[in-house]
XYZ file of C-alpha atoms in Angstrom:
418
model
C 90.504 -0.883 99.879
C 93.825 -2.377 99.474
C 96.340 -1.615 96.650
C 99.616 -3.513 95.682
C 102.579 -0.816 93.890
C 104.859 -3.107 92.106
C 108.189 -2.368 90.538
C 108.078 -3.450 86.958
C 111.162 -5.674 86.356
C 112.653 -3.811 89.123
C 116.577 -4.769 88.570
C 116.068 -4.310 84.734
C 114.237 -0.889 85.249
C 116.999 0.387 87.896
C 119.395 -0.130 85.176
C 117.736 1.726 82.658
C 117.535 4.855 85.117
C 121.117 5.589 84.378
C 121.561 4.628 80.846
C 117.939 5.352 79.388
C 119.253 4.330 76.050
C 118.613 0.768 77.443
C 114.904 1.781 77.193
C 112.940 -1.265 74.751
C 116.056 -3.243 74.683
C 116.624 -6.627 76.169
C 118.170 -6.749 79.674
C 119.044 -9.705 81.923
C 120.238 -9.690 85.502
C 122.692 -12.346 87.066
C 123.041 -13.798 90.068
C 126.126 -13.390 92.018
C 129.182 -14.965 90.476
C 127.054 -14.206 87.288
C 125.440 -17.514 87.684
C 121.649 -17.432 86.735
C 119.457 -15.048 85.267
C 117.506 -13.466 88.278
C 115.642 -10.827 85.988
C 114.525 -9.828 82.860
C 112.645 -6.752 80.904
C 110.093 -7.713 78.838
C 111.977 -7.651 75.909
C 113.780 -10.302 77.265
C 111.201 -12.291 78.334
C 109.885 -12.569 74.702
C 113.128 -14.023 73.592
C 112.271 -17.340 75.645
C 114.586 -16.747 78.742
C 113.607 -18.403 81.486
C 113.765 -17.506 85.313
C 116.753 -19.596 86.771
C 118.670 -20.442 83.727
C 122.459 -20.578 83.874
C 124.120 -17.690 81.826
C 126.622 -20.329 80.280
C 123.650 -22.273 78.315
C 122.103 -19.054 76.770
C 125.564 -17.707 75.717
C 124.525 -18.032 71.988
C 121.094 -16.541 72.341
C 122.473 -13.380 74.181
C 124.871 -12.888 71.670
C 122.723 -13.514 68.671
C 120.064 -11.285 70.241
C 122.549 -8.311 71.556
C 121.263 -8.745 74.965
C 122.592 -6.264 77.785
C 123.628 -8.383 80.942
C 124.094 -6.958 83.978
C 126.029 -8.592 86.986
C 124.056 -7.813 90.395
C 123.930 -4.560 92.361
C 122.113 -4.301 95.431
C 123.381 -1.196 96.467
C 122.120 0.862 93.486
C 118.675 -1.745 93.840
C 118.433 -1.520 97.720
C 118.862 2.503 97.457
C 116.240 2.658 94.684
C 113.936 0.918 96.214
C 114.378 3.322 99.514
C 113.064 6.148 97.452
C 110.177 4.243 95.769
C 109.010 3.492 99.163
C 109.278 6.600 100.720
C 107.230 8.106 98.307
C 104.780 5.612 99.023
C 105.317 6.188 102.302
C 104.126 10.185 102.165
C 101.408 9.796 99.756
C 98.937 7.221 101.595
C 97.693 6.538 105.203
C 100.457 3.438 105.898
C 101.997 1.245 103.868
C 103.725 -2.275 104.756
C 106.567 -3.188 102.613
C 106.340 -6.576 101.760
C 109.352 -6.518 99.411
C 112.594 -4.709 97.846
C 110.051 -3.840 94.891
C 106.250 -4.511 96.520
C 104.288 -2.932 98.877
C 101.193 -2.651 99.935
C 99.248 0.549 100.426
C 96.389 1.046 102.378
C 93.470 3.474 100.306
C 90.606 3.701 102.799
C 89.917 7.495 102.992
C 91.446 8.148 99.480
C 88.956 9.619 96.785
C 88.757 8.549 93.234
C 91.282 5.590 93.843
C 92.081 5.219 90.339
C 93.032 8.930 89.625
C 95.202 9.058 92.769
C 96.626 6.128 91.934
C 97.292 6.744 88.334
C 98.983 10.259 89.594
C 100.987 8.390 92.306
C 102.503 6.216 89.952
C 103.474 9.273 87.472
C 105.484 10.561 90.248
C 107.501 7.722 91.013
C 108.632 7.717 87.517
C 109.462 11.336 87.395
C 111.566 10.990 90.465
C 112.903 8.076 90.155
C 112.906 6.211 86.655
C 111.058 3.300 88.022
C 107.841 2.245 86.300
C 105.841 0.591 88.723
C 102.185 -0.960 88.541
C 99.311 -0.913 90.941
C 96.321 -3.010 91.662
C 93.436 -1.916 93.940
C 91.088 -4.199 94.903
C 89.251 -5.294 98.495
C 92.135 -7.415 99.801
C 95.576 -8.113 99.403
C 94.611 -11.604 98.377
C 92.964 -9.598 95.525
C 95.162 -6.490 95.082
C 97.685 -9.064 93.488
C 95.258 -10.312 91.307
C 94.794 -6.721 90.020
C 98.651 -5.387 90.337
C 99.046 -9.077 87.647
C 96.119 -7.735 85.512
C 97.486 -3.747 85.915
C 100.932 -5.212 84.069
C 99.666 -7.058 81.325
C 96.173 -5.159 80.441
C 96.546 -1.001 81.574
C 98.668 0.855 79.202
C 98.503 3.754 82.369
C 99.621 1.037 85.139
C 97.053 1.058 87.491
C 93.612 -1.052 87.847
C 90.769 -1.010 90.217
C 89.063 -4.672 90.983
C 85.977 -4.176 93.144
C 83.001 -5.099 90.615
C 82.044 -8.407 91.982
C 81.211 -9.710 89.038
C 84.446 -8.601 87.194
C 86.070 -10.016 90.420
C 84.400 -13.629 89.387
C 85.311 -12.928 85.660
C 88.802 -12.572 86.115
C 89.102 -15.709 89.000
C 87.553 -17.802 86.128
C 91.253 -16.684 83.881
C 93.452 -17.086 86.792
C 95.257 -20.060 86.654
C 96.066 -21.997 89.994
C 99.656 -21.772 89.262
C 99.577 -18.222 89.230
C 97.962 -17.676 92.083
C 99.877 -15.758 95.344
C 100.505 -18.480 97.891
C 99.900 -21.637 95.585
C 102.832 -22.848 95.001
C 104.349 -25.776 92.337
C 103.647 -28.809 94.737
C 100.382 -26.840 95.603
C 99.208 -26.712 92.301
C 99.939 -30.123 91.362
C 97.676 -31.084 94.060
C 94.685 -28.605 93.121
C 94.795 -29.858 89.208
C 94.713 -33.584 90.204
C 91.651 -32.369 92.006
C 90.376 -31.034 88.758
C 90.716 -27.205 90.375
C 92.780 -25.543 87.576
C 91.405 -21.874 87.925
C 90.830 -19.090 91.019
C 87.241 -19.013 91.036
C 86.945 -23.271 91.203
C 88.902 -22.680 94.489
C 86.586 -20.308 95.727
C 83.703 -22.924 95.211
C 85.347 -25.780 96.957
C 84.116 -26.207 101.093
C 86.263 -24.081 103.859
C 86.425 -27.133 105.697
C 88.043 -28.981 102.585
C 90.315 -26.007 101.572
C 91.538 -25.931 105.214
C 91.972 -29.583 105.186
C 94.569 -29.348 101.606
C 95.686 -26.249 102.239
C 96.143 -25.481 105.511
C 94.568 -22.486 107.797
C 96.497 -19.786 105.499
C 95.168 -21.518 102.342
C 92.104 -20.928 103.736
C 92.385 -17.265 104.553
C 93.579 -16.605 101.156
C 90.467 -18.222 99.396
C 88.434 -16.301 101.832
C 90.593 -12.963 100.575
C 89.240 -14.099 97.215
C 85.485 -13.951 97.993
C 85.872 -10.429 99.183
C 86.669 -10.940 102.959
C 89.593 -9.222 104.242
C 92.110 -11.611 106.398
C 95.294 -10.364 106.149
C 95.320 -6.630 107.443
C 98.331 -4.105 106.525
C 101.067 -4.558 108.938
C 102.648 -1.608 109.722
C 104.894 -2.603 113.203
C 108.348 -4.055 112.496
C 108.773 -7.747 113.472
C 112.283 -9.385 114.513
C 113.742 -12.170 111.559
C 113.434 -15.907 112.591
C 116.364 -16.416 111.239
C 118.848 -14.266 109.030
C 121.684 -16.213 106.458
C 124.410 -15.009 104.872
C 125.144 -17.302 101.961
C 127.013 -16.984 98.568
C 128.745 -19.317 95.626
C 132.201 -18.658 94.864
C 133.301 -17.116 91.556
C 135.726 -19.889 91.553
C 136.674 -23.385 93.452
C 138.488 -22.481 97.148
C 140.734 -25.317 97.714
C 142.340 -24.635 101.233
C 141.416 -23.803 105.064
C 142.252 -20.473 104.928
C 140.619 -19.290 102.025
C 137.483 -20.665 103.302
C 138.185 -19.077 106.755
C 137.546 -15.940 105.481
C 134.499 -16.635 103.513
C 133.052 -18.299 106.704
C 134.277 -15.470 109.187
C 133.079 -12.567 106.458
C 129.589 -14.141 106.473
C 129.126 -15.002 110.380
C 130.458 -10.936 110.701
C 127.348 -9.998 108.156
C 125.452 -12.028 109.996
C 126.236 -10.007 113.195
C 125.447 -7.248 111.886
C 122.451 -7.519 110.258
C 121.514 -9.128 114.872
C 122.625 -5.872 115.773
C 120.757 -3.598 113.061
C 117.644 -4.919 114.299
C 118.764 -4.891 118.230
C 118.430 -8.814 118.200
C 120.481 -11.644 119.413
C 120.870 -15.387 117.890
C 121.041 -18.144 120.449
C 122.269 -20.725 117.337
C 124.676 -20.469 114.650
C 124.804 -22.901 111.654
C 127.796 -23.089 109.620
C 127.598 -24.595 105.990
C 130.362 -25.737 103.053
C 129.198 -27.392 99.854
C 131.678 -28.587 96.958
C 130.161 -28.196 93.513
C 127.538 -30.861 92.546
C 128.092 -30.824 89.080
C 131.297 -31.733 89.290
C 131.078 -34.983 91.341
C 133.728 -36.744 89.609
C 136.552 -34.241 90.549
C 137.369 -35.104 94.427
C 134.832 -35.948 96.838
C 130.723 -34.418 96.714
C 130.382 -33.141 100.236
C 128.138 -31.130 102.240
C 129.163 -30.190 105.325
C 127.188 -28.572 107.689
C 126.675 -28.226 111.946
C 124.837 -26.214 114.626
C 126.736 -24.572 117.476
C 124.607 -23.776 120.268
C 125.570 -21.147 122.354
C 125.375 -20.374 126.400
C 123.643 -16.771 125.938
C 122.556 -15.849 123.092
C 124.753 -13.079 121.518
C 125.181 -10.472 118.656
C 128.766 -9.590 119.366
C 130.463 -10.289 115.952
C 133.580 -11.483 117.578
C 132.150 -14.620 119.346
C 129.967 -15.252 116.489
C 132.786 -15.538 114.026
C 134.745 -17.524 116.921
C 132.466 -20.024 117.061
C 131.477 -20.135 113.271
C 135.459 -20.533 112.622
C 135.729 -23.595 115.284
C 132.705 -24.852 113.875
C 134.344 -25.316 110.087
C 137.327 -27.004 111.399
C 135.468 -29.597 112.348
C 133.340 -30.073 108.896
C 136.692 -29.384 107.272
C 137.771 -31.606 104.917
C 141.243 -31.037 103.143
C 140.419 -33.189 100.073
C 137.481 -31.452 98.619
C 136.936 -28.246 96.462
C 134.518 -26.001 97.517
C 131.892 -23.858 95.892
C 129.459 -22.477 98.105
C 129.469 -21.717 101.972
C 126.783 -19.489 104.108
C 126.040 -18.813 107.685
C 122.595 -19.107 109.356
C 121.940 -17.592 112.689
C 119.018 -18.467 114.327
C 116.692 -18.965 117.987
C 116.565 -15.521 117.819
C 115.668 -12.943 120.174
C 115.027 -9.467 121.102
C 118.625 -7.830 122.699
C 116.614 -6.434 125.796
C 115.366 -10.416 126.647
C 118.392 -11.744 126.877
C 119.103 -13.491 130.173
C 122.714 -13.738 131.261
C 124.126 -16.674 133.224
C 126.210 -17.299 136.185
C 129.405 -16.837 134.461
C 129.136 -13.717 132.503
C 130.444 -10.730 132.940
C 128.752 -7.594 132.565
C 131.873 -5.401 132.263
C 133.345 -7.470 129.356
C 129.504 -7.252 127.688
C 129.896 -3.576 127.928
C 133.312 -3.559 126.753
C 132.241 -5.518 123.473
C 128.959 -3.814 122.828
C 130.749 -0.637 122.837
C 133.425 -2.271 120.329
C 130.572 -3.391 118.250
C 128.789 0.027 117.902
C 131.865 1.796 117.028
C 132.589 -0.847 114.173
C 129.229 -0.124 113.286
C 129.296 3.426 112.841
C 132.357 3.629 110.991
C 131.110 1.152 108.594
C 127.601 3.188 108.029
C 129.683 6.487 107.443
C 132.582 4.676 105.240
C 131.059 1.660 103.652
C 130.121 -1.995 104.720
C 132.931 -4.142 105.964
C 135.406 -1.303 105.688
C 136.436 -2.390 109.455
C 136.776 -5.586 109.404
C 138.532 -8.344 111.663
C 141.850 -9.815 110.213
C 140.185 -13.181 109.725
C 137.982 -12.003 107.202
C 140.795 -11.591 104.957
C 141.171 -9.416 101.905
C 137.849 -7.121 100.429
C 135.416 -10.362 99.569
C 134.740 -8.788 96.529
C 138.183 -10.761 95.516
C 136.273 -14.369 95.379
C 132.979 -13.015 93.763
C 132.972 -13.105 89.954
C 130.836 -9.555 88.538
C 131.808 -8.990 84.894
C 129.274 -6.939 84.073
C 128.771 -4.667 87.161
C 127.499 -1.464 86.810
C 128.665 1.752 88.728
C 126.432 2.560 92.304
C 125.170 5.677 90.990
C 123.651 6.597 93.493
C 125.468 5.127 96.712
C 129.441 5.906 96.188
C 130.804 9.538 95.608
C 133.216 7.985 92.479
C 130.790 6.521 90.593
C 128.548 9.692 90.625
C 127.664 10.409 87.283
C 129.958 12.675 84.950
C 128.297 15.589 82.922
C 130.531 16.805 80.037
């Protein structure tokens, strides 16, 4: 048996932790620059806000509705979610963590499923705050199914799906939309084919599901009918890919500015290679003026690939490259909104073949740099040693309004017992 834990509205919940007066009341969270609502509580929901939607257009319903609005904070979020999953991490056999709030848990050996469960989840609220929800069911496939029906149904959180027939009855209420893996073009498809529930899919031919949905489509559907296809992953695998991207809290109109938005995100970028002892073999710089304002200077989107000899994690070359890179997408006319950095064709550090032209001395030389910069940065705070390119703290571009303190990650905003 497989179970899914769940963090109920998991940025709304972790900032109810430190103000539990927030408790029943209706809480939004923005994106950065305060942009778009990213999540809601429940009492939120109710009021009609949707997923996505631009702060600016519900200005009138937050303040008619005295709606708390909170600008992002992934360091109280990220540090939160550390303790959830460690102690899901202690309680059960092995656990993969599929995201900052989900995981899944594997129960084979555990007695009385639902009781543990139930008891597991009591925990997390008592040391944490976080309410959390958790389905058990056959597969993971499955285990969503029941963490969906744990939310909306079980006043205690927790629900066990392994009746067959209560497995069919429930398929038969699932709509396709809401189905893990289907997604909007997905379901389009399915209800033109007249297949507007769970259990219809499960009914349709293997060799047609894997013909319209692909050989993952079909694993799924099989996940549905009680066979398992997607085991818990415990071992670590290296990113594809890793981006650093962000919108501006206002309109950068010059090279330098932009320099150090571009250079800040190639160094994250870097990082994040060297965290996970990999190395990126392409970079891809990007720079995007502001759609909606078309008629003010030129729309552009400016983007390009630099390739590189050896692939590298040294944050130095990386933001080298990224820099040369935007002077050649640069254009002086044009107010920008929103620029990221992409690193990609990557590849574990210990794989990386060397040509005829480097040398190994200067490679030690930089590594060593690196992992100094590194540590002081873990013991004093991220992108507290910085190169001069990157300019001032980035926090200066980034609009947050309505940022609450990192209770739990910075000595100064500790909390203050009087």
């Amino acid at each position: 048996m497989i179970a899914l834990a769940d963090c109920n509205n998991f940025y709304a919940s972790c900032e109810r932790v430190f103000k539990p007066k927030l408790n029943g009341k209706p809480i939004i969270v923005l994106s950065n620059n305060d942009g778009c609502v990213i999540a809601r509580s429940n009492e939120a929901k109710s009021l009609g806000i949707k997923m996505g939607e631009a702060a600016f257009k519900i200005k009138d319903i937050l303040k008619n509705h005295n709606i708390h609005v909170f600008s992002t904070n992934f360091p109280l979020y990220g540090d939160l979610s550390n303790r959830v999953m460690s102690i899901l991490s202690y309680n059960v056999p092995s656990i993969e963590i599929y995201s900052i709030d989900e995981a899944f848990m594997e129960f084979n050996g555990i007695y009385q499923k639902e009781d543990f469960a139930i008891k597991l989840r009591k925990k997390i609220l008592k040391w944490t705050g976080i309410p959390i929800s958790i389905g058990i069911a056959p597969t993971k496939t499955l285990s969503k199914v029941a963490n969906s029906i744990a939310k909306k149904e079980c006043s205690n959180g927790v629900f066990l799906l392994e009746d067959p027939i209560r497995i069919i009855t429930y398929l038969k209420s699932l709509a396709i939309s809401d189905l893990w893996g289907i997604g909007r073009n997905f379901s389009i498809m399915l209800q033109n084919y007249n297949i507007k529930n769970a259990y219809e899919l499960t009914q349709k031919s293997d060799a047609w599901i894997k013909k319209n949905l692909s050989i993952t489509g079909l694993k799924m559907v099989k996940e549905l009918r009680g066979e398992v296809c997607f085991n818990i992953t415990t071992k670590w695998s290296p990113k594809k890919s890793i981006i650093t991207s962000r919108t501006f809290g206002y309109e950068i109109d010059n090279f330098k500015k932009l320099a150090h938005a571009i250079s800040t995100y190639a160094n994250m970028c870097a990082t994040k290679l060297r965290k996970e002892g990999s190395c990126a073999k392409n970079i891809h710089i990007m720079i995007f003026t502001n759609p909606f304002k078309s008629h003010q200077n030129t729309n552009y989107t400016g983007q390009m690939v630099v390739k590189l000899d050896t692939p590298t994690n040294d944050g130095l070359e990386i933001v080298s490259k990224a820099i040369q890179a935007l002077k050649s997408i640069y254009r002086p006319n044009c107010l920008y909104k929103r620029a990221g950095v992409m690193v990609s064709n990557i590849v574990p550090e210990s794989q990386v073949q060397l040509n005829l032209f480097n040398q190994s001395h200067n490679i030690t030389k930089r590594q060593n740099l690196m992992s100094a910069i590194d540590q002081l940065n873990e013991k004093h705070g991220r992108m507290k040693v910085r190169f001069a390119i990157n300019g001032p703290d980035k926090k200066k571009y980034i609009r947050q309004e309505k940022l609450s303190p990192c209770y739990t990650t910075q000595i100064s905003d500790l909390l203050k017992i009087k």
